[in-house]
Amino acid sequence: NGIDVHAFSFRPQPNRYLLFLGRLSPVKGVHLAIEVARRAELPLIIAGIVPPEDQTYFQSAIAPHLDGDRVRFVGPADQARKNALLGGALALLHLIQYHEAFGLTVIEANACGTPAVATARGSIPELVRNGETGWIVGGVDDAVDAVASLGEISRARCREWVGSRFTVTHMARGYLEIYDRVLAGGTAVIA
């Protein structure tokens, strides 16, 4: 996948909050993000949609923690709001509990200069350079430690990483290489 990096504003200096951005479902780990923020003693902003099938999860695992100060739910985020929230965050908490095919918000956060703290599932090892563009963690304890180490991550390096690997141009070139290989009688497998 690729993004238009220029659609995201680089922010060299973040505000003082952590961010969860995405679908508010148990597999996305919102409840874990709340726990990490609480233990790290940092505010958490939660942005995204609550799918109809996850209303019970929202009411039982998220709503009781919403206080408008330490944990705030701001609802869905359009491109402008997403850009502002991602750029202003100390880190994106991406504590997924399933093997997600691609964490688009991770590269969008990096495009703004914001590191990700993400569980080592699915595509995360391909998206996050541990200790360089974020931290790959095993769970809540690791995530709390990672938040304490965010100062070691260069926000400029996060932006460079996305520009070197996850642009729409890179994505299109990759597709063309696969098509050329298949047309030449090869396989579509990428090494």
PDB file of N, CA, C and O in Angstrom, residues 67-112:
ATOM      1  N   ASP A  67     -13.351  10.428  30.095  1.00  0.00           N
ATOM      2  CA  ASP A  67     -13.566  11.487  31.077  1.00  0.00           C
ATOM      3  C   ASP A  67     -13.395  12.879  30.481  1.00  0.00           C
ATOM      4  O   ASP A  67     -13.476  13.876  31.188  1.00  0.00           O
ATOM      5  N   GLY A  68     -13.126  12.944  29.167  1.00  0.00           N
ATOM      6  CA  GLY A  68     -12.961  14.237  28.510  1.00  0.00           C
ATOM      7  C   GLY A  68     -11.627  14.898  28.781  1.00  0.00           C
ATOM      8  O   GLY A  68     -11.346  15.976  28.268  1.00  0.00           O
ATOM      9  N   ASP A  69     -10.792  14.260  29.587  1.00  0.00           N
ATOM     10  CA  ASP A  69      -9.494  14.825  29.938  1.00  0.00           C
ATOM     11  C   ASP A  69      -8.388  13.802  29.699  1.00  0.00           C
ATOM     12  O   ASP A  69      -7.622  13.913  28.755  1.00  0.00           O
ATOM     13  N   ARG A  70      -8.307  12.784  30.530  1.00  0.00           N
ATOM     14  CA  ARG A  70      -7.266  11.759  30.392  1.00  0.00           C
ATOM     15  C   ARG A  70      -7.557  10.831  29.211  1.00  0.00           C
ATOM     16  O   ARG A  70      -6.637  10.348  28.563  1.00  0.00           O
ATOM     17  N   VAL A  71      -8.818  10.543  28.966  1.00  0.00           N
ATOM     18  CA  VAL A  71      -9.227   9.700  27.844  1.00  0.00           C
ATOM     19  C   VAL A  71     -10.410  10.378  27.161  1.00  0.00           C
ATOM     20  O   VAL A  71     -11.476  10.540  27.762  1.00  0.00           O
ATOM     21  N   ARG A  72     -10.175  10.796  25.912  1.00  0.00           N
ATOM     22  CA  ARG A  72     -11.223  11.498  25.148  1.00  0.00           C
ATOM     23  C   ARG A  72     -11.536  10.729  23.880  1.00  0.00           C
ATOM     24  O   ARG A  72     -10.631  10.264  23.187  1.00  0.00           O
ATOM     25  N   PHE A  73     -12.817  10.647  23.552  1.00  0.00           N
ATOM     26  CA  PHE A  73     -13.273  10.068  22.294  1.00  0.00           C
ATOM     27  C   PHE A  73     -13.769  11.207  21.419  1.00  0.00           C
ATOM     28  O   PHE A  73     -14.669  11.943  21.818  1.00  0.00           O
ATOM     29  N   VAL A  74     -13.160  11.371  20.242  1.00  0.00           N
ATOM     30  CA  VAL A  74     -13.519  12.498  19.379  1.00  0.00           C
ATOM     31  C   VAL A  74     -14.300  12.065  18.143  1.00  0.00           C
ATOM     32  O   VAL A  74     -14.629  12.888  17.297  1.00  0.00           O
ATOM     33  N   GLY A  75     -14.612  10.771  18.025  1.00  0.00           N
ATOM     34  CA  GLY A  75     -15.400  10.282  16.898  1.00  0.00           C
ATOM     35  C   GLY A  75     -14.567  10.103  15.644  1.00  0.00           C
ATOM     36  O   GLY A  75     -13.331  10.072  15.693  1.00  0.00           O
ATOM     37  N   PRO A  76     -15.255   9.993  14.499  1.00  0.00           N
ATOM     38  CA  PRO A  76     -14.545   9.794  13.229  1.00  0.00           C
ATOM     39  C   PRO A  76     -13.674  11.002  12.884  1.00  0.00           C
ATOM     40  O   PRO A  76     -13.949  12.125  13.309  1.00  0.00           O
ATOM     41  N   ALA A  77     -12.626  10.740  12.115  1.00  0.00           N
ATOM     42  CA  ALA A  77     -11.716  11.820  11.718  1.00  0.00           C
ATOM     43  C   ALA A  77     -11.605  11.870  10.196  1.00  0.00           C
ATOM     44  O   ALA A  77     -11.214  10.882   9.574  1.00  0.00           O
ATOM     45  N   ASP A  78     -11.960  13.023   9.621  1.00  0.00           N
ATOM     46  CA  ASP A  78     -11.750  13.205   8.182  1.00  0.00           C
ATOM     47  C   ASP A  78     -10.258  13.457   7.951  1.00  0.00           C
ATOM     48  O   ASP A  78      -9.456  13.458   8.895  1.00  0.00           O
ATOM     49  N   GLN A  79      -9.862  13.664   6.708  1.00  0.00           N
ATOM     50  CA  GLN A  79      -8.437  13.801   6.393  1.00  0.00           C
ATOM     51  C   GLN A  79      -7.769  14.941   7.172  1.00  0.00           C
ATOM     52  O   GLN A  79      -6.684  14.768   7.720  1.00  0.00           O
ATOM     53  N   ALA A  80      -8.407  16.088   7.247  1.00  0.00           N
ATOM     54  CA  ALA A  80      -7.803  17.230   7.944  1.00  0.00           C
ATOM     55  C   ALA A  80      -7.639  16.945   9.433  1.00  0.00           C
ATOM     56  O   ALA A  80      -6.587  17.215  10.025  1.00  0.00           O
ATOM     57  N   ARG A  81      -8.665  16.373  10.041  1.00  0.00           N
ATOM     58  CA  ARG A  81      -8.593  16.086  11.476  1.00  0.00           C
ATOM     59  C   ARG A  81      -7.584  14.968  11.750  1.00  0.00           C
ATOM     60  O   ARG A  81      -6.838  15.014  12.724  1.00  0.00           O
ATOM     61  N   LYS A  82      -7.580  13.954  10.872  1.00  0.00           N
ATOM     62  CA  LYS A  82      -6.625  12.859  11.020  1.00  0.00           C
ATOM     63  C   LYS A  82      -5.197  13.397  10.951  1.00  0.00           C
ATOM     64  O   LYS A  82      -4.346  13.045  11.765  1.00  0.00           O
ATOM     65  N   ASN A  83      -4.939  14.267  10.001  1.00  0.00           N
ATOM     66  CA  ASN A  83      -3.624  14.882   9.839  1.00  0.00           C
ATOM     67  C   ASN A  83      -3.216  15.621  11.118  1.00  0.00           C
ATOM     68  O   ASN A  83      -2.102  15.466  11.615  1.00  0.00           O
ATOM     69  N   ALA A  84      -4.130  16.397  11.666  1.00  0.00           N
ATOM     70  CA  ALA A  84      -3.836  17.170  12.876  1.00  0.00           C
ATOM     71  C   ALA A  84      -3.619  16.247  14.077  1.00  0.00           C
ATOM     72  O   ALA A  84      -2.672  16.435  14.857  1.00  0.00           O
ATOM     73  N   LEU A  85      -4.470  15.247  14.241  1.00  0.00           N
ATOM     74  CA  LEU A  85      -4.341  14.340  15.374  1.00  0.00           C
ATOM     75  C   LEU A  85      -3.058  13.520  15.295  1.00  0.00           C
ATOM     76  O   LEU A  85      -2.333  13.390  16.286  1.00  0.00           O
ATOM     77  N   LEU A  86      -2.775  12.970  14.123  1.00  0.00           N
ATOM     78  CA  LEU A  86      -1.557  12.172  13.957  1.00  0.00           C
ATOM     79  C   LEU A  86      -0.310  13.016  14.184  1.00  0.00           C
ATOM     80  O   LEU A  86       0.612  12.595  14.880  1.00  0.00           O
ATOM     81  N   GLY A  87      -0.272  14.193  13.597  1.00  0.00           N
ATOM     82  CA  GLY A  87       0.905  15.047  13.727  1.00  0.00           C
ATOM     83  C   GLY A  87       1.132  15.548  15.134  1.00  0.00           C
ATOM     84  O   GLY A  87       2.270  15.743  15.557  1.00  0.00           O
ATOM     85  N   GLY A  88       0.078  15.725  15.884  1.00  0.00           N
ATOM     86  CA  GLY A  88       0.210  16.250  17.233  1.00  0.00           C
ATOM     87  C   GLY A  88       0.531  15.215  18.291  1.00  0.00           C
ATOM     88  O   GLY A  88       0.910  15.561  19.406  1.00  0.00           O
ATOM     89  N   ALA A  89       0.389  13.940  17.955  1.00  0.00           N
ATOM     90  CA  ALA A  89       0.563  12.875  18.951  1.00  0.00           C
ATOM     91  C   ALA A  89       2.031  12.566  19.236  1.00  0.00           C
ATOM     92  O   ALA A  89       2.875  12.646  18.342  1.00  0.00           O
ATOM     93  N   LEU A  90       2.302  12.184  20.464  1.00  0.00           N
ATOM     94  CA  LEU A  90       3.622  11.660  20.817  1.00  0.00           C
ATOM     95  C   LEU A  90       3.848  10.337  20.101  1.00  0.00           C
ATOM     96  O   LEU A  90       4.949  10.039  19.658  1.00  0.00           O
ATOM     97  N   ALA A  91       2.785   9.524  20.022  1.00  0.00           N
ATOM     98  CA  ALA A  91       2.857   8.233  19.343  1.00  0.00           C
ATOM     99  C   ALA A  91       1.450   7.762  19.007  1.00  0.00           C
ATOM    100  O   ALA A  91       0.481   8.125  19.673  1.00  0.00           O
ATOM    101  N   LEU A  92       1.376   6.938  17.977  1.00  0.00           N
ATOM    102  CA  LEU A  92       0.161   6.214  17.647  1.00  0.00           C
ATOM    103  C   LEU A  92       0.241   4.869  18.362  1.00  0.00           C
ATOM    104  O   LEU A  92       1.230   4.147  18.219  1.00  0.00           O
ATOM    105  N   LEU A  93      -0.787   4.529  19.131  1.00  0.00           N
ATOM    106  CA  LEU A  93      -0.848   3.218  19.776  1.00  0.00           C
ATOM    107  C   LEU A  93      -1.634   2.286  18.864  1.00  0.00           C
ATOM    108  O   LEU A  93      -2.826   2.499  18.616  1.00  0.00           O
ATOM    109  N   HIS A  94      -0.960   1.290  18.335  1.00  0.00           N
ATOM    110  CA  HIS A  94      -1.546   0.355  17.366  1.00  0.00           C
ATOM    111  C   HIS A  94      -1.372  -1.057  17.926  1.00  0.00           C
ATOM    112  O   HIS A  94      -0.552  -1.836  17.457  1.00  0.00           O
ATOM    113  N   LEU A  95      -2.140  -1.344  18.965  1.00  0.00           N
ATOM    114  CA  LEU A  95      -1.955  -2.570  19.745  1.00  0.00           C
ATOM    115  C   LEU A  95      -2.926  -3.657  19.291  1.00  0.00           C
ATOM    116  O   LEU A  95      -3.700  -4.213  20.074  1.00  0.00           O
ATOM    117  N   ILE A  96      -2.852  -3.966  18.018  1.00  0.00           N
ATOM    118  CA  ILE A  96      -3.772  -4.915  17.394  1.00  0.00           C
ATOM    119  C   ILE A  96      -3.641  -6.302  17.998  1.00  0.00           C
ATOM    120  O   ILE A  96      -2.578  -6.708  18.442  1.00  0.00           O
ATOM    121  N   GLN A  97      -4.757  -7.026  17.965  1.00  0.00           N
ATOM    122  CA  GLN A  97      -4.816  -8.370  18.527  1.00  0.00           C
ATOM    123  C   GLN A  97      -5.120  -9.421  17.461  1.00  0.00           C
ATOM    124  O   GLN A  97      -5.649 -10.485  17.770  1.00  0.00           O
ATOM    125  N   TYR A  98      -4.809  -9.114  16.225  1.00  0.00           N
ATOM    126  CA  TYR A  98      -5.014 -10.054  15.122  1.00  0.00           C
ATOM    127  C   TYR A  98      -3.958  -9.773  14.064  1.00  0.00           C
ATOM    128  O   TYR A  98      -3.226  -8.795  14.165  1.00  0.00           O
ATOM    129  N   HIS A  99      -3.880 -10.634  13.089  1.00  0.00           N
ATOM    130  CA  HIS A  99      -2.856 -10.489  12.052  1.00  0.00           C
ATOM    131  C   HIS A  99      -3.394  -9.594  10.921  1.00  0.00           C
ATOM    132  O   HIS A  99      -3.851 -10.085   9.893  1.00  0.00           O
ATOM    133  N   GLU A 100      -3.309  -8.310  11.144  1.00  0.00           N
ATOM    134  CA  GLU A 100      -3.791  -7.308  10.200  1.00  0.00           C
ATOM    135  C   GLU A 100      -2.911  -7.301   8.953  1.00  0.00           C
ATOM    136  O   GLU A 100      -1.685  -7.319   9.048  1.00  0.00           O
ATOM    137  N   ALA A 101      -3.559  -7.271   7.790  1.00  0.00           N
ATOM    138  CA  ALA A 101      -2.817  -7.317   6.525  1.00  0.00           C
ATOM    139  C   ALA A 101      -1.954  -6.084   6.306  1.00  0.00           C
ATOM    140  O   ALA A 101      -0.831  -6.191   5.805  1.00  0.00           O
ATOM    141  N   PHE A 102      -2.441  -4.917   6.678  1.00  0.00           N
ATOM    142  CA  PHE A 102      -1.666  -3.692   6.502  1.00  0.00           C
ATOM    143  C   PHE A 102      -2.212  -2.631   7.436  1.00  0.00           C
ATOM    144  O   PHE A 102      -3.406  -2.358   7.427  1.00  0.00           O
ATOM    145  N   GLY A 103      -1.350  -2.018   8.225  1.00  0.00           N
ATOM    146  CA  GLY A 103      -1.754  -0.972   9.168  1.00  0.00           C
ATOM    147  C   GLY A 103      -1.547   0.402   8.552  1.00  0.00           C
ATOM    148  O   GLY A 103      -0.526   1.049   8.790  1.00  0.00           O
ATOM    149  N   LEU A 104      -2.514   0.847   7.773  1.00  0.00           N
ATOM    150  CA  LEU A 104      -2.391   2.119   7.069  1.00  0.00           C
ATOM    151  C   LEU A 104      -2.142   3.288   8.016  1.00  0.00           C
ATOM    152  O   LEU A 104      -1.330   4.175   7.724  1.00  0.00           O
ATOM    153  N   THR A 105      -2.784   3.292   9.186  1.00  0.00           N
ATOM    154  CA  THR A 105      -2.590   4.415  10.111  1.00  0.00           C
ATOM    155  C   THR A 105      -1.151   4.494  10.615  1.00  0.00           C
ATOM    156  O   THR A 105      -0.687   5.573  10.974  1.00  0.00           O
ATOM    157  N   VAL A 106      -0.449   3.367  10.618  1.00  0.00           N
ATOM    158  CA  VAL A 106       0.951   3.368  11.056  1.00  0.00           C
ATOM    159  C   VAL A 106       1.804   4.205  10.106  1.00  0.00           C
ATOM    160  O   VAL A 106       2.594   5.049  10.542  1.00  0.00           O
ATOM    161  N   ILE A 107       1.632   3.999   8.798  1.00  0.00           N
ATOM    162  CA  ILE A 107       2.446   4.790   7.865  1.00  0.00           C
ATOM    163  C   ILE A 107       1.937   6.221   7.764  1.00  0.00           C
ATOM    164  O   ILE A 107       2.725   7.135   7.535  1.00  0.00           O
ATOM    165  N   GLU A 108       0.642   6.429   7.964  1.00  0.00           N
ATOM    166  CA  GLU A 108       0.132   7.799   7.986  1.00  0.00           C
ATOM    167  C   GLU A 108       0.719   8.554   9.179  1.00  0.00           C
ATOM    168  O   GLU A 108       1.100   9.724   9.050  1.00  0.00           O
ATOM    169  N   ALA A 109       0.804   7.893  10.320  1.00  0.00           N
ATOM    170  CA  ALA A 109       1.416   8.523  11.498  1.00  0.00           C
ATOM    171  C   ALA A 109       2.874   8.858  11.209  1.00  0.00           C
ATOM    172  O   ALA A 109       3.328   9.988  11.456  1.00  0.00           O
ATOM    173  N   ASN A 110       3.612   7.897  10.668  1.00  0.00           N
ATOM    174  CA  ASN A 110       5.023   8.140  10.342  1.00  0.00           C
ATOM    175  C   ASN A 110       5.176   9.277   9.355  1.00  0.00           C
ATOM    176  O   ASN A 110       6.139  10.050   9.445  1.00  0.00           O
ATOM    177  N   ALA A 111       4.254   9.422   8.416  1.00  0.00           N
ATOM    178  CA  ALA A 111       4.322  10.523   7.445  1.00  0.00           C
ATOM    179  C   ALA A 111       4.257  11.876   8.152  1.00  0.00           C
ATOM    180  O   ALA A 111       4.839  12.852   7.680  1.00  0.00           O
ATOM    181  N   CYS A 112       3.570  11.928   9.289  1.00  0.00           N
ATOM    182  CA  CYS A 112       3.492  13.157  10.082  1.00  0.00           C
ATOM    183  C   CYS A 112       4.698  13.310  11.011  1.00  0.00           C
ATOM    184  O   CYS A 112       4.843  14.324  11.672  1.00  0.00           O
TER     185      CYS A 112
END
